Amino acid sequence: MGFLDISNVTKSYGNTEVLHHVDISVEEGEFLVLVGPSGCGKSTLLNMIAGLESITSGDVSIKGRVVNGVHPSKRNIAMVFQSYALYPNMTVGQNMTFGLEMHGVPKPERDKALADVAALLQITPLLDRKPGQLSGGQRQRVAMGRALVRNPDVFLFDEPLSNLDAKLRVDMRTEIKKLHEKLKTTIVYVTHDQIEAMTLSTRIAVMYNGYVQQLGTPKEIYDTPTNLFVAGFMGSPSMNLLPVEVAMIDGAPHAVTTDADGAPLHLRLHQQNLSEWAGRKIILGIRPEAITDPEGADRASSCIIPMTNRVSVTEPAGSDTFATMTLAGQDSIARMRADASVGPGEMFEFAINMEKAVAFDPETERRIVP
Amino acid sequence: MSAATQETAIRTGRIARTFIYVVLLVFALFYLLPFFVMLVNSVKPLSEITEGNMMALPKELTFAPWASAWSTAQIGVEPTGLRPYFLNSLFMVVPAVLICTALGALNGYVLTKWRFRGDTLLFGLMLFSCFIPFQIVLIPMARMLGIMGLAGSTAGLVLVHVVYGIGFSTLYFRNYYSAFPTELVRAAMIDGAGFFQIFWRIMVPVSGPITVVCVIWLFTNIWNDFLFGASFASGSKAPMTVALNNLVQSSTGVKEYNVHFAGAILAALPTLLVYIVAGRYFVRGLMAGSVKG
Ligand SMILES: Nc1ncnc2c1ncn2[C@@H]1O[C@H](COP(=O)(O)OP(=O)(O)O)[C@@H](O)[C@H]1O
Ligand SMILES: [Mg+2]
């Protein structure tokens, strides 16, 4: 029994079910991120927690109280919307205290709460302005302030940063993280941006097609994705997913495939149980950062294997250099140190950290658990 | 070379623009002409008009026709002038416009932010009411007013105009509010505001432009209505338009054209005033609905 429980919740519009049997339990003080591509049902789920959408079946409970059918204002939640949803006719101060006023909190208390939150978010000088006179970042802050003033049990964020420009988005991301660490509030946060999900969350629920594909810590999601969708969705550049065949060589399972020139390539597989797959096909998932120049390879890994291959394109990105090559007949990306000396068309000796490689069953698309 | 092309572009632009302005000016003068005739002849003694030149400026300036039209002219059988009927119209138009605008705003709010099963159908039916010809409802409406005991009263006229105007006011407000972000309403719900609090505190404060449009439209239509006025409120309760007609028709002796002109201007004055005061918001309001702000 968690602080916020979503048990076996489904949502249908007419005959189409858009959310299927969602089960998530959030502990007090957790930062849960719902991430997934557009249309996968994140906002719908969040709105059901908020009470803005009805629950077709299942239960949502907050602090042990089932809140199905309870009015949004009586769930002790606060929400930050993508468009900020600030009341255009009210000043920043009035915007932030509107909720308290509606809940019958006396004026002196409202003013005190407002002053505290405004100081926390450093928006005190803006309190008398109208939302129209604020920049995007300031509006974002005010929207968060309006949520904070209420001191709710659960904060709900629906893509709060997606209307900001790239630089500001990163700054606000850090700020939200700091705020969470300081206030230890329970947060459910919706985004389609997997980097936001990785950096902010204590736990992530990856959603697709109305199903929660995987629920886990950022590290679990990143290192051991439960299926091909999660593997491909999380991480940027995304994981290289190579169709290979398993063969036993010297009593150990190897992935047999081809390099850029079509020559056979044997990659020693780290997971011993893959010997059961000898003679069959698997999908081998290797993250770009697991294919590096030898100097950049992880020294702690027990399974670094060399691989010589022809590089087709290099993309220096400042902090790293990305090299594209053909592997198993498809473009694959390696992430090298910035000053690795590699040029397009050259043969290069890569080091692959096979300890980090994951294998998927091509039929079920699920990860083959070692 | 590009400089030369640009220059010709500017020159042709200038010629075209001059042409457009001249045409517009001619049209404007053409539209102003009747008003000019009315104004000029309303301040002439009758003798100057009967001499025959309607377009000439007055040789002798007199405001007697205005005074007569306002307070002493024969309306039907009573020599009351238009004054009491002007008040009748005012007592009809003000409540009708207020009620109609308020209901339209409320309807627009419900139809966009509190969607319910069948709301589009309901809205369609309300729109349909805009297109029902007046003549069709005359007899049923007369019967209804009779049953309700409102026949021949200003209150009855108010009711008729509210019923007729509500389709338009709902249309205006629905279209305006549908561009209003629903997230704001949701935020207010979470903040704990109720149905009317959201309407009053969130929606109404941003409804200025569309309210102006709605008020101008309703005011003009209701003030200028003749058919309902003549059908449901004859006699001492008649509105200005009907009284004006009676003034012109009261044929005891000579036709006092100057008084008629003065009366006609008096009848048109309130709508003119509304346009002058609120007209610039009218265009702005019409734009606001179409372009998402
Ligand atoms: N009112 C509605 N009627 C029918 N289908 C809807 C409605 N709202 C959302 N949906 C569908 O539900 C799915 C999930 O939507 P949503 O939760 O907004 O996705 P996300 O926020 O992940 O982008 C989408 O496929 C969408 O088309
Ligand atoms: Mg969404």
CSV table of N, CA, C and O in Angstrom, one decimal, chain A residues 164-233:
chain,number,residue,atom,x,y,z
A,164,LEU,N,9.0,25.5,-23.4
A,164,LEU,CA,10.1,26.3,-23.2
A,164,LEU,C,11.2,26.0,-24.2
A,164,LEU,O,11.2,25.0,-24.8
A,165,ASP,N,12.1,27.0,-24.5
A,165,ASP,CA,13.1,26.7,-25.4
A,165,ASP,C,14.2,25.9,-24.7
A,165,ASP,O,14.2,25.7,-23.5
A,166,ALA,N,15.1,25.3,-25.6
A,166,ALA,CA,15.9,24.2,-25.1
A,166,ALA,C,16.8,24.6,-23.9
A,166,ALA,O,16.8,23.8,-22.9
A,167,LYS,N,17.4,25.7,-23.9
A,167,LYS,CA,18.2,26.1,-22.8
A,167,LYS,C,17.5,26.3,-21.5
A,167,LYS,O,17.8,25.7,-20.5
A,168,LEU,N,16.3,27.0,-21.6
A,168,LEU,CA,15.5,27.2,-20.4
A,168,LEU,C,15.0,25.9,-19.9
A,168,LEU,O,14.8,25.7,-18.7
A,169,ARG,N,14.7,25.0,-20.8
A,169,ARG,CA,14.1,23.7,-20.4
A,169,ARG,C,15.1,23.0,-19.5
A,169,ARG,O,14.7,22.4,-18.4
A,170,VAL,N,16.4,23.0,-19.8
A,170,VAL,CA,17.4,22.3,-19.0
A,170,VAL,C,17.5,23.0,-17.7
A,170,VAL,O,17.6,22.3,-16.6
A,171,ASP,N,17.5,24.3,-17.6
A,171,ASP,CA,17.6,25.1,-16.4
A,171,ASP,C,16.4,24.7,-15.5
A,171,ASP,O,16.6,24.5,-14.3
A,172,MET,N,15.2,24.8,-16.0
A,172,MET,CA,14.0,24.5,-15.2
A,172,MET,C,14.0,23.1,-14.7
A,172,MET,O,13.5,22.8,-13.6
A,173,ARG,N,14.5,22.2,-15.5
A,173,ARG,CA,14.6,20.8,-15.1
A,173,ARG,C,15.4,20.7,-13.9
A,173,ARG,O,15.0,20.0,-12.9
A,174,THR,N,16.5,21.3,-13.9
A,174,THR,CA,17.4,21.3,-12.7
A,174,THR,C,16.7,21.9,-11.5
A,174,THR,O,16.7,21.4,-10.4
A,175,GLU,N,15.9,22.9,-11.8
A,175,GLU,CA,15.3,23.6,-10.7
A,175,GLU,C,14.2,22.8,-10.1
A,175,GLU,O,14.0,22.7,-8.9
A,176,ILE,N,13.4,22.1,-10.9
A,176,ILE,CA,12.4,21.2,-10.4
A,176,ILE,C,13.0,20.1,-9.6
A,176,ILE,O,12.5,19.8,-8.5
A,177,LYS,N,14.1,19.6,-10.0
A,177,LYS,CA,14.8,18.5,-9.3
A,177,LYS,C,15.2,19.0,-7.9
A,177,LYS,O,15.0,18.4,-6.9
A,178,LYS,N,15.8,20.2,-7.9
A,178,LYS,CA,16.3,20.8,-6.6
A,178,LYS,C,15.1,21.0,-5.7
A,178,LYS,O,15.1,20.7,-4.5
A,179,LEU,N,14.0,21.5,-6.3
A,179,LEU,CA,12.8,21.8,-5.5
A,179,LEU,C,12.3,20.5,-4.9
A,179,LEU,O,11.9,20.4,-3.7
A,180,HIS,N,12.3,19.4,-5.6
A,180,HIS,CA,11.8,18.1,-5.1
A,180,HIS,C,12.7,17.6,-4.0
A,180,HIS,O,12.3,17.1,-3.0
A,181,GLU,N,14.0,17.8,-4.2
A,181,GLU,CA,15.0,17.4,-3.1
A,181,GLU,C,14.8,18.1,-1.9
A,181,GLU,O,14.9,17.6,-0.8
A,182,LYS,N,14.4,19.4,-2.0
A,182,LYS,CA,14.3,20.3,-0.9
A,182,LYS,C,12.9,20.0,-0.1
A,182,LYS,O,12.9,19.9,1.1
A,183,LEU,N,11.9,19.9,-0.9
A,183,LEU,CA,10.5,19.8,-0.3
A,183,LEU,C,10.1,18.4,-0.1
A,183,LEU,O,9.1,18.1,0.7
A,184,LYS,N,10.7,17.4,-0.7
A,184,LYS,CA,10.4,16.0,-0.6
A,184,LYS,C,8.9,15.7,-0.8
A,184,LYS,O,8.3,14.9,-0.1
A,185,THR,N,8.4,16.4,-1.8
A,185,THR,CA,7.0,16.2,-2.1
A,185,THR,C,6.8,15.0,-3.1
A,185,THR,O,7.8,14.5,-3.7
A,186,THR,N,5.6,14.4,-3.1
A,186,THR,CA,5.3,13.3,-4.0
A,186,THR,C,4.9,13.9,-5.3
A,186,THR,O,4.0,14.8,-5.4
A,187,ILE,N,5.5,13.5,-6.4
A,187,ILE,CA,5.3,14.1,-7.7
A,187,ILE,C,5.0,13.0,-8.8
A,187,ILE,O,5.6,12.0,-8.8
A,188,VAL,N,3.9,13.2,-9.6
A,188,VAL,CA,3.8,12.4,-10.8
A,188,VAL,C,3.9,13.4,-11.9
A,188,VAL,O,3.3,14.4,-12.0
A,189,TYR,N,4.8,13.0,-12.8
A,189,TYR,CA,5.3,14.0,-13.9
A,189,TYR,C,5.2,13.3,-15.2
A,189,TYR,O,5.7,12.2,-15.4
A,190,VAL,N,4.4,13.9,-16.1
A,190,VAL,CA,4.3,13.4,-17.5
A,190,VAL,C,5.2,14.1,-18.5
A,190,VAL,O,5.3,15.3,-18.5
A,191,THR,N,5.9,13.3,-19.3
A,191,THR,CA,6.7,13.9,-20.3
A,191,THR,C,6.8,12.9,-21.5
A,191,THR,O,6.7,11.7,-21.3
A,192,HIS,N,7.2,13.4,-22.7
A,192,HIS,CA,7.5,12.5,-23.8
A,192,HIS,C,9.0,12.5,-24.0
A,192,HIS,O,9.5,11.8,-24.8
A,193,ASP,N,9.7,13.3,-23.1
A,193,ASP,CA,11.1,13.4,-23.3
A,193,ASP,C,11.9,12.5,-22.4
A,193,ASP,O,11.8,12.6,-21.2
A,194,GLN,N,12.5,11.5,-22.9
A,194,GLN,CA,13.2,10.4,-22.1
A,194,GLN,C,14.3,11.0,-21.3
A,194,GLN,O,14.6,10.4,-20.2
A,195,ILE,N,14.9,12.1,-21.7
A,195,ILE,CA,16.0,12.7,-20.9
A,195,ILE,C,15.5,13.3,-19.7
A,195,ILE,O,16.0,13.1,-18.6
A,196,GLU,N,14.3,14.0,-19.8
A,196,GLU,CA,13.7,14.5,-18.6
A,196,GLU,C,13.3,13.4,-17.7
A,196,GLU,O,13.5,13.5,-16.5
A,197,ALA,N,12.8,12.3,-18.2
A,197,ALA,CA,12.4,11.2,-17.4
A,197,ALA,C,13.6,10.6,-16.6
A,197,ALA,O,13.6,10.4,-15.4
A,198,MET,N,14.7,10.4,-17.3
A,198,MET,CA,15.9,9.9,-16.7
A,198,MET,C,16.5,10.8,-15.6
A,198,MET,O,16.9,10.3,-14.5
A,199,THR,N,16.6,12.1,-15.9
A,199,THR,CA,17.2,13.0,-15.0
A,199,THR,C,16.4,13.3,-13.7
A,199,THR,O,16.9,13.5,-12.7
A,200,LEU,N,15.1,13.4,-13.9
A,200,LEU,CA,14.2,13.8,-12.8
A,200,LEU,C,13.8,12.8,-11.8
A,200,LEU,O,13.7,13.0,-10.6
A,201,SER,N,13.5,11.6,-12.4
A,201,SER,CA,12.7,10.6,-11.6
A,201,SER,C,13.4,9.9,-10.6
A,201,SER,O,14.7,9.7,-10.6
A,202,THR,N,12.7,9.4,-9.6
A,202,THR,CA,13.2,8.3,-8.8
A,202,THR,C,12.7,7.0,-9.4
A,202,THR,O,13.3,5.9,-9.2
A,203,ARG,N,11.5,7.0,-10.0
A,203,ARG,CA,11.1,5.8,-10.8
A,203,ARG,C,10.4,6.3,-12.1
A,203,ARG,O,9.8,7.4,-12.1
A,204,ILE,N,10.5,5.4,-13.1
A,204,ILE,CA,9.9,5.7,-14.4
A,204,ILE,C,8.9,4.7,-14.7
A,204,ILE,O,9.1,3.5,-14.5
A,205,ALA,N,7.7,5.1,-15.3
A,205,ALA,CA,6.8,4.2,-15.9
A,205,ALA,C,6.8,4.5,-17.4
A,205,ALA,O,6.4,5.6,-17.8
A,206,VAL,N,7.4,3.5,-18.2
A,206,VAL,CA,7.4,3.7,-19.7
A,206,VAL,C,6.1,3.2,-20.2
A,206,VAL,O,5.7,2.1,-20.0
A,207,MET,N,5.4,4.1,-20.9
A,207,MET,CA,4.1,3.7,-21.5
A,207,MET,C,4.1,3.7,-23.0
A,207,MET,O,4.8,4.4,-23.6
A,208,TYR,N,3.2,2.8,-23.5
A,208,TYR,CA,3.1,2.7,-25.0
A,208,TYR,C,1.8,2.0,-25.3
A,208,TYR,O,1.4,1.0,-24.6
A,209,ASN,N,1.0,2.6,-26.2
A,209,ASN,CA,-0.3,2.0,-26.6
A,209,ASN,C,-1.2,1.7,-25.4
A,209,ASN,O,-2.0,0.7,-25.5
A,210,GLY,N,-1.2,2.5,-24.4
A,210,GLY,CA,-2.1,2.3,-23.3
A,210,GLY,C,-1.7,1.3,-22.3
A,210,GLY,O,-2.4,1.0,-21.4
A,211,TYR,N,-0.5,0.7,-22.4
A,211,TYR,CA,0.1,-0.2,-21.5
A,211,TYR,C,1.3,0.4,-20.8
A,211,TYR,O,2.1,1.1,-21.4
A,212,VAL,N,1.5,0.1,-19.5
A,212,VAL,CA,2.7,0.4,-18.8
A,212,VAL,C,3.7,-0.7,-19.3
A,212,VAL,O,3.5,-1.9,-18.9
A,213,GLN,N,4.7,-0.4,-20.0
A,213,GLN,CA,5.6,-1.4,-20.5
A,213,GLN,C,6.6,-1.8,-19.5
A,213,GLN,O,6.9,-3.0,-19.4
A,214,GLN,N,7.1,-0.8,-18.7
A,214,GLN,CA,8.0,-1.2,-17.7
A,214,GLN,C,8.0,-0.1,-16.6
A,214,GLN,O,7.8,1.1,-16.9
A,215,LEU,N,8.1,-0.6,-15.3
A,215,LEU,CA,8.1,0.4,-14.2
A,215,LEU,C,9.3,0.1,-13.4
A,215,LEU,O,9.6,-1.0,-13.0
A,216,GLY,N,10.2,1.1,-13.2
A,216,GLY,CA,11.4,0.8,-12.5
A,216,GLY,C,12.2,2.1,-12.3
A,216,GLY,O,11.9,3.1,-12.8
A,217,THR,N,13.4,1.9,-11.6
A,217,THR,CA,14.3,3.1,-11.4
A,217,THR,C,14.9,3.4,-12.8
A,217,THR,O,14.9,2.5,-13.7
A,218,PRO,N,15.4,4.6,-12.9
A,218,PRO,CA,16.0,5.0,-14.2
A,218,PRO,C,17.1,4.0,-14.6
A,218,PRO,O,17.2,3.7,-15.8
A,219,LYS,N,17.9,3.5,-13.7
A,219,LYS,CA,19.0,2.6,-14.0
A,219,LYS,C,18.4,1.3,-14.5
A,219,LYS,O,18.9,0.8,-15.5
A,220,GLU,N,17.4,0.8,-13.8
A,220,GLU,CA,16.8,-0.5,-14.3
A,220,GLU,C,16.2,-0.4,-15.7
A,220,GLU,O,16.4,-1.2,-16.6
A,221,ILE,N,15.6,0.8,-15.9
A,221,ILE,CA,14.9,1.0,-17.3
A,221,ILE,C,16.0,1.1,-18.3
A,221,ILE,O,15.9,0.5,-19.4
A,222,TYR,N,17.1,1.7,-18.0
A,222,TYR,CA,18.2,2.0,-19.0
A,222,TYR,C,19.0,0.7,-19.2
A,222,TYR,O,19.3,0.4,-20.4
A,223,ASP,N,19.4,0.1,-18.2
A,223,ASP,CA,20.3,-1.1,-18.3
A,223,ASP,C,19.6,-2.4,-18.7
A,223,ASP,O,20.1,-3.2,-19.4
A,224,THR,N,18.4,-2.6,-18.1
A,224,THR,CA,17.7,-3.8,-18.4
A,224,THR,C,16.3,-3.6,-18.9
A,224,THR,O,15.3,-3.8,-18.2
A,225,PRO,N,16.2,-3.0,-20.1
A,225,PRO,CA,14.8,-2.7,-20.7
A,225,PRO,C,14.1,-4.0,-20.9
A,225,PRO,O,14.7,-5.0,-21.3
A,226,THR,N,12.8,-4.0,-20.5
A,226,THR,CA,12.1,-5.2,-20.5
A,226,THR,C,11.7,-5.7,-21.9
A,226,THR,O,11.5,-6.9,-22.1
A,227,ASN,N,11.6,-4.8,-22.8
A,227,ASN,CA,11.3,-5.2,-24.2
A,227,ASN,C,11.9,-4.3,-25.2
A,227,ASN,O,12.5,-3.3,-24.9
A,228,LEU,N,11.7,-4.6,-26.5
A,228,LEU,CA,12.3,-3.8,-27.6
A,228,LEU,C,11.9,-2.4,-27.6
A,228,LEU,O,12.6,-1.5,-27.9
A,229,PHE,N,10.5,-2.2,-27.2
A,229,PHE,CA,10.1,-0.8,-27.2
A,229,PHE,C,10.8,0.1,-26.2
A,229,PHE,O,11.3,1.1,-26.6
A,230,VAL,N,10.9,-0.4,-25.0
A,230,VAL,CA,11.6,0.4,-24.0
A,230,VAL,C,13.1,0.6,-24.4
A,230,VAL,O,13.6,1.6,-24.2
A,231,ALA,N,13.7,-0.5,-24.9
A,231,ALA,CA,15.1,-0.4,-25.3
A,231,ALA,C,15.3,0.7,-26.3
A,231,ALA,O,16.2,1.5,-26.2
A,232,GLY,N,14.4,0.8,-27.3
A,232,GLY,CA,14.5,1.7,-28.4
A,232,GLY,C,14.1,3.1,-27.9
A,232,GLY,O,14.6,4.1,-28.4
A,233,PHE,N,13.1,3.2,-27.0
A,233,PHE,CA,12.6,4.6,-26.7
A,233,PHE,C,13.5,5.3,-25.7
A,233,PHE,O,13.7,6.5,-25.8
